[in-house]
Amino acid sequence: MEKTLLIVKPDGVVRGLIGEVISRVERKGLKIVALKMMKLSKEKAEELYSVHKGKPFFQELIEHITSAPIVAMILEGENAIQIVRNMIGATDPSKANPGTIRGDYALTITKNVVHAADSKENAEREIKVIFGTEKPIEYKRTDENWLY
Ligand SMILES: Nc1ncnc2c1ncn2[C@@H]1O[C@H](COP(=O)(O)OP(=O)(O)OP(=O)(O)O)[C@@H](O)[C@H]1O
Ligand SMILES: [Mg+2]
């Protein structure tokens, strides 16, 4: 089953939005197979956002993501990557639709509450950065027969 990485960024954690984000993915039917709160080091943050190295907002992005704890989770489900991208909404909250996490809870592009992997390749890479060799936990949701 497809896996993706979703992170509640420091602004989301500090603003008390961890439960809101988790609640949405749970209700959607996605399965949480790993969950972790951590404070990212500068090195890990730069690894996570390596694709943005050299961009004008890189420094600000790294400063923000390391400023307070994050909550990272691996989510499993059919088409999980695209589904979670749809649920978080556009990068810039001023363009994110209501009903999406960023559309409902964010005002600015740096403090946009969540991060989600945008491709299979990035999901695998980012999961390694955050969870290392830790393995996702296998279990059944009671509603699986009603989701698939
Ligand atoms: N033009 C910009 N100015 C300032 N910050 C930006 C800009 N573009 C992106 N960012 C920040 O960098 C993060 C990563 O940018 P990216 O283009 O990958 O957007 P995204 O894929 O929607 O977001 P994320 O990777 O966090 O899920 C964004 O979430 C945002 O916080
Ligand atoms: Mg991205």
XYZ file of C-alpha atoms and ligand atoms in Angstrom:
180
model
C 0.000 0.000 0.000
C 1.229 3.507 -0.829
C 2.898 5.443 1.977
C 3.477 9.146 2.425
C 5.046 11.486 4.963
C 3.011 14.227 6.626
C 4.575 16.707 9.047
C 2.841 19.134 11.377
C 5.281 22.041 11.213
C 6.384 24.022 14.315
C 3.647 26.637 13.829
C 1.032 23.876 13.774
C 2.443 22.230 16.894
C 2.768 25.447 18.869
C -0.717 26.600 17.812
C -2.279 23.371 19.078
C -3.215 21.965 15.682
C -1.645 18.481 16.020
C -4.975 16.899 16.925
C -6.824 18.697 14.162
C -4.388 17.443 11.521
C -4.368 13.890 12.891
C -8.137 13.896 13.178
C -8.549 14.817 9.522
C -6.262 12.067 8.218
C -7.846 9.489 10.512
C -11.367 10.390 9.424
C -10.312 10.327 5.781
C -9.464 6.656 6.260
C -5.699 6.916 6.027
C -3.808 4.632 8.372
C -1.156 6.127 10.666
C 1.680 3.589 10.634
C 4.342 5.706 12.375
C 4.140 8.829 14.509
C 6.885 10.890 16.093
C 7.455 14.238 17.782
C 10.950 15.615 17.437
C 12.949 18.798 17.184
C 14.763 18.787 13.839
C 18.463 19.606 13.803
C 19.687 22.066 11.172
C 21.381 19.157 9.377
C 18.207 17.034 9.245
C 16.145 20.031 8.172
C 18.523 20.740 5.300
C 18.337 17.082 4.282
C 14.540 17.117 4.390
C 14.379 20.252 2.251
C 17.436 19.478 0.083
C 15.419 20.095 -3.105
C 15.042 23.743 -2.068
C 18.734 24.409 -1.394
C 19.808 27.643 -3.082
C 16.278 29.071 -3.306
C 15.725 32.544 -1.791
C 13.403 31.202 0.931
C 15.661 28.288 1.981
C 17.182 29.989 5.036
C 13.792 31.122 6.356
C 12.366 27.650 5.780
C 15.174 25.952 7.741
C 14.928 28.498 10.562
C 11.196 27.917 10.851
C 11.212 24.108 10.696
C 13.898 23.972 13.434
C 12.263 26.618 15.665
C 10.055 24.251 17.717
C 9.063 20.564 17.602
C 7.432 18.937 14.613
C 5.108 15.941 14.566
C 5.850 13.584 11.687
C 3.732 10.667 10.568
C 3.795 7.994 7.931
C 0.358 7.532 6.396
C -0.749 4.541 4.405
C -3.586 4.261 1.918
C -4.430 3.864 -1.733
C -3.121 6.977 -3.547
C -2.039 8.356 -0.154
C 0.471 10.788 -1.667
C -2.006 12.605 -3.939
C -4.806 12.403 -1.402
C -2.715 14.036 1.327
C -1.499 16.721 -1.087
C -5.148 17.511 -1.842
C -5.945 17.624 1.865
C -3.144 20.097 2.707
C -4.012 22.522 -0.110
C -1.857 24.972 -2.066
C 1.568 25.942 -0.681
C 0.520 29.590 -0.385
C -2.383 29.794 2.082
C -3.806 32.763 0.176
C -4.380 30.351 -2.710
C -5.394 27.302 -0.664
C -9.065 26.368 -0.853
C -11.258 26.368 2.244
C -11.629 22.794 3.450
C -7.916 22.159 3.069
C -5.622 22.321 6.095
C -3.739 25.362 4.818
C -6.939 26.931 3.524
C -8.542 26.605 6.938
C -5.641 27.284 9.313
C -2.820 29.279 7.692
C -2.169 32.836 6.537
C 1.414 32.866 5.274
C 3.597 30.643 3.104
C 6.377 29.899 5.627
C 4.017 29.158 8.509
C 1.671 26.981 6.479
C 1.048 24.347 9.202
C 1.981 21.181 7.322
C 4.421 19.549 4.956
C 3.616 16.547 2.796
C 5.696 14.540 0.369
C 4.821 15.243 -3.261
C 6.010 12.073 -5.034
C 6.841 8.422 -4.361
C 10.532 9.167 -4.658
C 10.391 12.108 -2.221
C 8.136 10.210 0.174
C 10.686 7.388 0.427
C 13.582 9.806 0.808
C 11.862 12.010 3.388
C 10.630 9.022 5.426
C 14.260 7.888 5.671
C 15.381 11.342 6.821
C 12.807 11.439 9.633
C 12.373 7.793 10.631
C 15.736 6.293 9.616
C 15.581 2.520 9.902
C 12.430 2.563 12.085
C 9.807 0.387 10.411
C 6.160 1.374 9.953
C 3.855 -0.654 12.208
C 1.511 -3.142 10.560
C -2.042 -3.444 11.886
C -5.623 -3.387 10.637
C -8.134 -0.582 11.017
C -11.572 -1.906 11.929
C -13.106 -0.069 8.957
C -10.751 -1.358 6.272
C -13.445 -3.427 4.580
C -15.537 -0.257 4.300
C -12.743 1.809 2.806
C -11.568 -0.595 0.109
N 8.062 31.420 -2.544
C 8.197 31.005 -1.277
N 8.469 31.900 -0.288
C 8.608 31.500 1.000
N 8.495 30.213 1.396
C 8.220 29.303 0.458
C 8.062 29.639 -0.920
N 7.801 28.507 -1.620
C 7.796 27.531 -0.708
N 8.049 27.992 0.528
C 8.110 27.201 1.761
O 8.838 26.018 1.497
C 8.038 24.884 1.733
C 8.352 23.863 0.672
O 8.003 24.395 -0.586
P 7.335 23.495 -1.714
O 7.454 24.203 -3.006
O 7.862 22.110 -1.600
O 5.804 23.560 -1.287
P 4.858 22.399 -0.818
O 5.297 21.130 -1.468
O 3.443 22.812 -0.982
O 5.159 22.401 0.702
P 5.762 21.234 1.554
O 6.961 20.706 0.811
O 6.108 21.910 2.865
O 4.660 20.250 1.663
C 6.595 25.381 1.701
O 5.731 24.629 2.507
C 6.737 26.788 2.223
O 6.702 26.829 3.645
Mg 7.204 20.264 -1.231
